[in-house]
Amino acid sequence: MPVAARHDAFSSSRQAETGRPTRRSGVLLERAATLESSFSGVHRRLLEAGLAEAGGSALRAPDAAGLSAPVAGGSATGGATAPPLAGGNASEPIQPYIKAKSSPESDAAFVTICSAVKDQHADVREWIVYHRAIGVERFYLHDTGSVPPMDTVLPDFIESGLVHYRYDAATPHRAGTHGPQITVYERCLESGRVAHPWMAFIDVDEFVVLRDATPDFPTLLREFEDAGALVLNWVVFGSSGLEKKPRTNTLASYWQCAPDGHPENLHVKSVVRPARVNDTRTDPHHFKYRAPYVAKSAGGETVAGPKSSRQATARVALHHYAIKSREEFGAKMARGSGMGNQKTMAFFHYVDNYTTANCDQAIDLGNHFASWADYALPGY
């Protein structure tokens, strides 16, 4: 079905659920077609490997024990034993990455993402497929204690080598922090310092959204090859009035965000040149760089801390779905933060009160993306 027709098919259902009509942008509809073409290539490679069938019908939800999710043609982890559930002894050896035998082309991934994850089974596939479609070639996921471990919903992506997964419920906290996230970042830097030109350090509730005619993320990054990093400004989204988890995906569901220039939108996340990073900081936003390299925003500003002095989101933004629906925020409170920050309903209301602007730039992408049956495993 053509992109425009798919957009129309999903428009009415989305409006009924959220009360917000979709918008039609020629540039974004073209990008949706590009994303579909890109993802089709990923899925074809899975088909060739015998790991999926058209429409994802070879995949099934994890078994009752929550320890495996068999796929056609192989085990969930390429023959490796599933990592233990959370609660293991801290002295036990750290689980290695569960991954496929890497091919030369996957080893040379130009753009990668490192993320600390926990109990985000329902959201992670959407996030991976979207970012793969804009040009990210490898995902390093460090599971800090999910029950069941999140490899149960990533069998095909792990088998293909797209995702390198590591489970370690006892990830230590770096001095000066209260959570495992910075330790995860240090591990990613160590493994990716030589292998990859670019590595983004973002969370599963953050989406890189290209806002101009730049065809993909690698093309944008090549414009900043002289920098130590490209830092992306947040655009923070609220609940958009949703009480329950929406039936469609994140990009299509939320349209109320912080107005341009709001202090929260000045926060940045980093896409670094790993070989030019000297060390992490005690927050997940910025890094120390080897001289003479510095971090640059998409607007060309040198950014030395966790915030920029002005919001630079004309070309690219990091959509930060900080709370989502009230139901999903309840789950977020239960799982905690990778930085050890315990969120409460006071935070939910704080974000909802300042996210009053109309930010529907990614809705067309989301509506088209909702028509891809492949990104979700049944039951999630």
XYZ file of C-alpha atoms in Angstrom:
380
model
C 0.000 0.000 0.000
C 1.417 3.451 -0.886
C 2.681 5.620 1.946
C -0.073 8.232 1.577
C -2.769 5.551 1.646
C -1.269 3.993 4.769
C -1.196 7.415 6.368
C -4.925 7.869 5.673
C -5.752 4.400 7.002
C -4.127 5.114 10.350
C -5.259 8.739 10.602
C -8.847 8.036 11.616
C -7.946 5.476 14.291
C -5.316 7.760 15.785
C -7.705 10.714 15.899
C -10.306 8.583 17.680
C -7.773 7.503 20.301
C -5.931 10.756 20.975
C -8.390 13.408 19.838
C -5.654 14.874 17.666
C -5.788 14.750 13.834
C -2.705 13.800 11.872
C -0.842 16.250 9.694
C 0.355 15.714 6.144
C 3.842 16.886 5.353
C 5.353 16.095 1.970
C 8.879 15.924 3.391
C 7.876 13.609 6.219
C 5.804 11.356 3.977
C 8.845 11.029 1.711
C 10.934 10.164 4.764
C 8.359 7.535 5.749
C 8.793 5.889 2.350
C 12.569 5.981 2.807
C 12.260 4.383 6.246
C 10.073 1.609 4.867
C 12.575 0.869 2.121
C 15.460 0.835 4.602
C 13.676 -1.446 7.048
C 12.681 -3.780 4.233
C 16.383 -4.351 3.638
C 16.886 -5.302 7.284
C 13.972 -7.707 7.175
C 15.193 -9.274 3.924
C 18.505 -10.097 5.569
C 16.622 -11.800 8.401
C 14.632 -13.775 5.853
C 17.793 -14.866 4.082
C 19.159 -16.073 7.412
C 16.012 -18.123 7.972
C 15.179 -16.184 11.126
C 11.821 -14.657 10.176
C 8.870 -15.064 7.869
C 6.895 -12.391 6.074
C 4.931 -10.395 8.615
C 6.996 -11.741 11.472
C 4.804 -14.835 11.787
C 7.775 -17.031 12.698
C 8.203 -15.134 15.934
C 6.226 -15.880 19.051
C 6.012 -14.464 22.518
C 8.341 -15.758 25.253
C 7.357 -19.049 26.815
C 5.593 -19.246 30.155
C 8.870 -19.281 32.052
C 9.939 -16.105 30.282
C 13.358 -17.531 29.426
C 13.251 -18.131 25.692
C 11.561 -16.966 22.538
C 12.373 -19.470 19.779
C 12.513 -18.289 16.193
C 12.427 -20.238 12.985
C 15.835 -21.609 12.169
C 17.578 -21.215 15.509
C 17.553 -20.530 19.213
C 17.004 -17.111 20.723
C 20.660 -16.665 21.503
C 22.576 -18.632 18.915
C 23.003 -21.608 21.207
C 24.068 -19.597 24.245
C 22.393 -20.230 27.565
C 19.947 -17.502 28.554
C 21.384 -15.213 31.232
C 20.089 -15.604 34.777
C 17.152 -13.641 36.097
C 17.739 -10.566 38.217
C 18.764 -11.156 41.792
C 21.923 -13.167 41.157
C 24.971 -12.983 43.369
C 27.047 -9.874 42.680
C 30.201 -12.008 42.745
C 29.029 -14.153 39.822
C 30.885 -13.537 36.538
C 29.441 -10.790 34.358
C 27.437 -12.167 31.467
C 29.118 -11.648 28.082
C 27.323 -10.102 25.161
C 24.889 -12.526 23.604
C 25.383 -12.008 19.898
C 25.639 -13.637 16.525
C 28.930 -14.392 14.862
C 29.756 -10.934 13.548
C 30.320 -10.416 9.850
C 32.928 -7.936 8.583
C 30.297 -5.447 7.472
C 28.580 -5.445 10.884
C 31.930 -5.023 12.640
C 32.491 -1.814 10.680
C 29.213 -0.214 11.779
C 29.496 3.535 11.170
C 26.792 4.631 13.639
C 25.954 2.697 16.807
C 23.819 3.246 19.906
C 24.684 2.312 23.487
C 21.855 2.131 26.013
C 21.196 0.865 29.530
C 17.835 -0.922 29.514
C 15.536 -2.455 32.100
C 12.012 -3.891 31.786
C 11.305 -2.103 28.495
C 10.138 -5.201 26.651
C 7.110 -3.433 25.137
C 9.057 -0.496 23.714
C 12.500 -1.650 22.653
C 11.699 -3.209 19.258
C 9.927 -0.103 17.984
C 12.908 1.986 19.072
C 15.451 -0.331 17.401
C 13.583 -0.640 14.110
C 13.077 3.113 13.853
C 16.728 3.948 14.475
C 17.919 1.180 12.158
C 15.781 2.727 9.443
C 17.485 6.120 9.779
C 20.929 4.549 9.532
C 22.028 3.148 12.913
C 23.823 -0.139 12.252
C 24.483 -1.623 15.697
C 22.841 -1.474 19.131
C 24.709 -2.259 22.355
C 22.059 -2.996 24.971
C 23.132 -3.507 28.588
C 20.273 -5.047 30.572
C 20.628 -3.997 34.208
C 18.099 -6.420 35.685
C 14.981 -7.008 33.578
C 12.602 -9.795 34.586
C 12.567 -11.703 32.306
C 15.779 -10.629 30.570
C 15.057 -8.521 27.503
C 16.744 -10.888 25.061
C 13.423 -12.760 25.160
C 11.923 -10.071 22.891
C 15.023 -9.567 20.721
C 15.807 -13.037 19.335
C 15.904 -12.111 15.654
C 17.841 -8.893 16.207
C 20.444 -10.683 18.336
C 20.780 -13.529 15.833
C 21.307 -11.082 12.964
C 24.041 -9.186 14.831
C 22.032 -5.952 14.817
C 21.832 -6.076 18.627
C 24.664 -6.993 20.980
C 23.027 -7.778 24.309
C 24.554 -8.079 27.762
C 22.768 -8.952 31.009
C 24.278 -7.822 34.306
C 21.880 -7.209 37.180
C 24.844 -6.340 39.406
C 26.295 -3.568 37.239
C 28.346 -1.439 39.666
C 27.725 2.268 40.124
C 30.465 4.706 39.230
C 31.643 6.848 42.155
C 29.512 9.963 42.425
C 26.468 8.345 40.804
C 23.516 6.367 42.134
C 22.812 4.051 39.216
C 24.497 1.793 36.641
C 24.127 4.002 33.567
C 27.568 5.629 33.573
C 29.268 2.253 34.072
C 27.365 0.996 31.031
C 28.623 3.982 29.040
C 32.210 3.275 30.100
C 31.894 -0.328 28.903
C 30.536 0.795 25.536
C 33.338 3.301 25.073
C 35.946 0.676 25.853
C 34.559 -1.786 23.316
C 33.709 0.780 20.636
C 36.661 3.156 20.848
C 38.423 1.646 17.845
C 35.607 -0.213 16.100
C 33.063 2.527 15.436
C 33.338 6.118 14.142
C 30.161 7.232 15.977
C 28.292 6.060 19.084
C 25.093 7.638 20.433
C 24.303 7.425 24.144
C 20.524 7.651 24.358
C 17.646 5.899 26.150
C 14.734 3.841 24.818
C 12.357 6.768 25.430
C 14.466 9.030 23.163
C 14.157 9.135 19.359
C 16.478 10.903 16.923
C 14.200 12.829 14.534
C 15.642 14.412 11.388
C 13.674 17.573 10.688
C 15.051 18.769 7.348
C 15.804 17.078 4.036
C 18.887 15.232 5.340
C 18.311 11.674 4.071
C 19.641 9.773 7.081
C 21.582 10.031 10.324
C 25.020 9.050 8.922
C 24.770 11.833 6.339
C 24.201 14.383 9.091
C 27.043 13.047 11.221
C 29.526 13.305 8.347
C 29.097 17.083 8.525
C 30.562 16.998 12.060
C 33.558 14.720 11.489
C 35.964 17.320 12.896
C 34.141 17.424 16.264
C 34.471 15.242 19.332
C 30.699 14.775 19.343
C 27.421 16.016 17.942
C 25.072 16.800 20.827
C 21.322 16.662 20.266
C 18.872 18.904 22.079
C 15.858 17.360 23.708
C 12.321 18.150 22.711
C 10.475 16.961 25.821
C 7.005 15.444 25.395
C 4.264 15.063 27.993
C 1.320 12.675 28.198
C -0.784 14.484 25.573
C -3.732 13.704 27.848
C -3.434 9.918 27.463
C -4.362 7.808 30.474
C -3.614 4.369 28.977
C -0.770 3.056 26.839
C -1.808 3.829 23.253
C -2.408 1.018 20.781
C -0.036 2.523 18.243
C 3.617 3.488 18.559
C 5.295 6.304 20.449
C 5.974 8.650 17.520
C 2.339 8.575 16.410
C 0.808 8.984 19.857
C 2.253 12.086 21.514
C 1.987 15.622 20.180
C 2.277 18.002 23.150
C 5.815 19.095 23.983
C 7.815 21.812 25.700
C 7.813 25.104 23.754
C 10.965 26.056 21.856
C 13.515 27.596 24.189
C 12.132 25.939 27.316
C 14.969 25.232 29.790
C 14.328 21.471 29.701
C 14.861 21.450 25.934
C 18.361 22.830 26.478
C 19.459 19.427 27.812
C 21.558 17.472 25.334
C 22.498 13.867 24.710
C 25.755 12.967 22.998
C 26.640 11.197 19.766
C 30.387 10.858 20.225
C 33.472 9.950 18.222
C 34.599 7.212 20.669
C 38.289 7.550 19.804
C 38.129 11.232 20.807
C 36.493 10.696 24.208
C 38.733 10.901 27.248
C 36.196 9.861 29.897
C 32.569 9.880 30.989
C 31.058 12.380 33.421
C 28.755 11.761 36.374
C 25.665 12.494 34.281
C 24.443 10.805 31.077
C 24.449 13.992 28.999
C 28.067 14.895 28.260
C 31.617 13.540 28.141
C 35.241 14.637 28.498
C 37.091 14.909 25.180
C 40.715 14.618 24.172
C 42.239 17.960 23.168
C 41.601 19.685 20.824
C 38.180 18.085 20.264
C 34.905 19.552 21.543
C 31.205 18.754 21.338
C 29.125 20.715 18.848
C 25.371 21.214 18.621
C 23.566 20.940 15.288
C 23.564 24.746 15.288
C 27.356 24.889 15.561
C 27.558 25.881 19.237
C 30.391 24.449 21.326
C 28.698 22.692 24.262
C 30.852 21.901 27.297
C 28.202 20.704 29.759
C 24.875 18.867 29.989
C 22.985 21.822 28.492
C 23.427 24.103 25.505
C 22.855 27.852 25.739
C 20.264 27.750 22.975
C 18.020 25.078 21.489
C 19.271 23.801 18.119
C 16.503 21.584 16.743
C 15.852 23.000 13.270
C 17.728 20.133 11.617
C 17.609 17.325 14.169
C 15.973 16.846 17.559
C 16.011 14.181 20.226
C 12.350 13.570 21.009
C 12.297 12.693 24.696
C 9.057 10.950 25.676
C 9.709 11.591 29.338
C 6.449 10.381 30.857
C 4.180 8.976 28.099
C 0.689 7.992 29.308
C -0.220 7.906 32.982
C -0.292 4.090 32.833
C 3.188 3.888 31.293
C 4.582 6.388 33.767
C 3.410 4.114 36.569
C 5.550 1.340 35.069
C 8.466 3.758 34.755
C 8.242 4.616 38.456
C 8.296 0.905 39.296
C 11.444 0.098 37.302
C 13.438 3.145 38.428
C 16.124 5.079 36.580
C 19.519 4.081 35.239
C 20.897 7.056 37.185
C 19.115 6.072 40.403
C 16.637 8.958 40.222
C 13.290 7.800 41.594
C 10.458 9.431 39.647
C 7.161 10.275 41.392
C 3.778 11.566 40.250
C 5.026 15.048 41.101
C 7.456 14.675 38.180
C 4.609 13.509 35.917
C 2.572 16.621 36.705
C 5.633 18.858 36.397
C 6.309 17.635 32.851
C 2.652 17.672 31.826
C 2.262 21.264 33.000
C 5.018 22.658 30.767
C 4.494 20.493 27.664
C 1.843 22.725 26.123
C 3.163 23.343 22.596
C 1.945 21.592 19.457
C 4.779 19.318 18.280
C 3.399 17.030 15.592
C 6.439 16.879 13.303
C 6.905 13.119 13.755
C 3.267 12.038 13.582
C 3.361 11.133 9.884
C 6.416 8.985 10.521
C 4.697 7.310 13.437
C 1.472 6.622 11.576
C 3.333 5.024 8.716
C 5.551 3.124 11.114
C 2.441 1.731 12.822
C 1.653 -0.214 9.655
C 4.797 -2.347 9.960
C 3.761 -5.594 11.615
C 7.358 -6.723 11.958
C 8.607 -4.573 14.805
C 6.568 -6.161 17.600
C 6.526 -9.672 18.978
C 3.038 -11.050 19.719
C 1.977 -10.325 23.257
C 3.966 -7.093 23.646
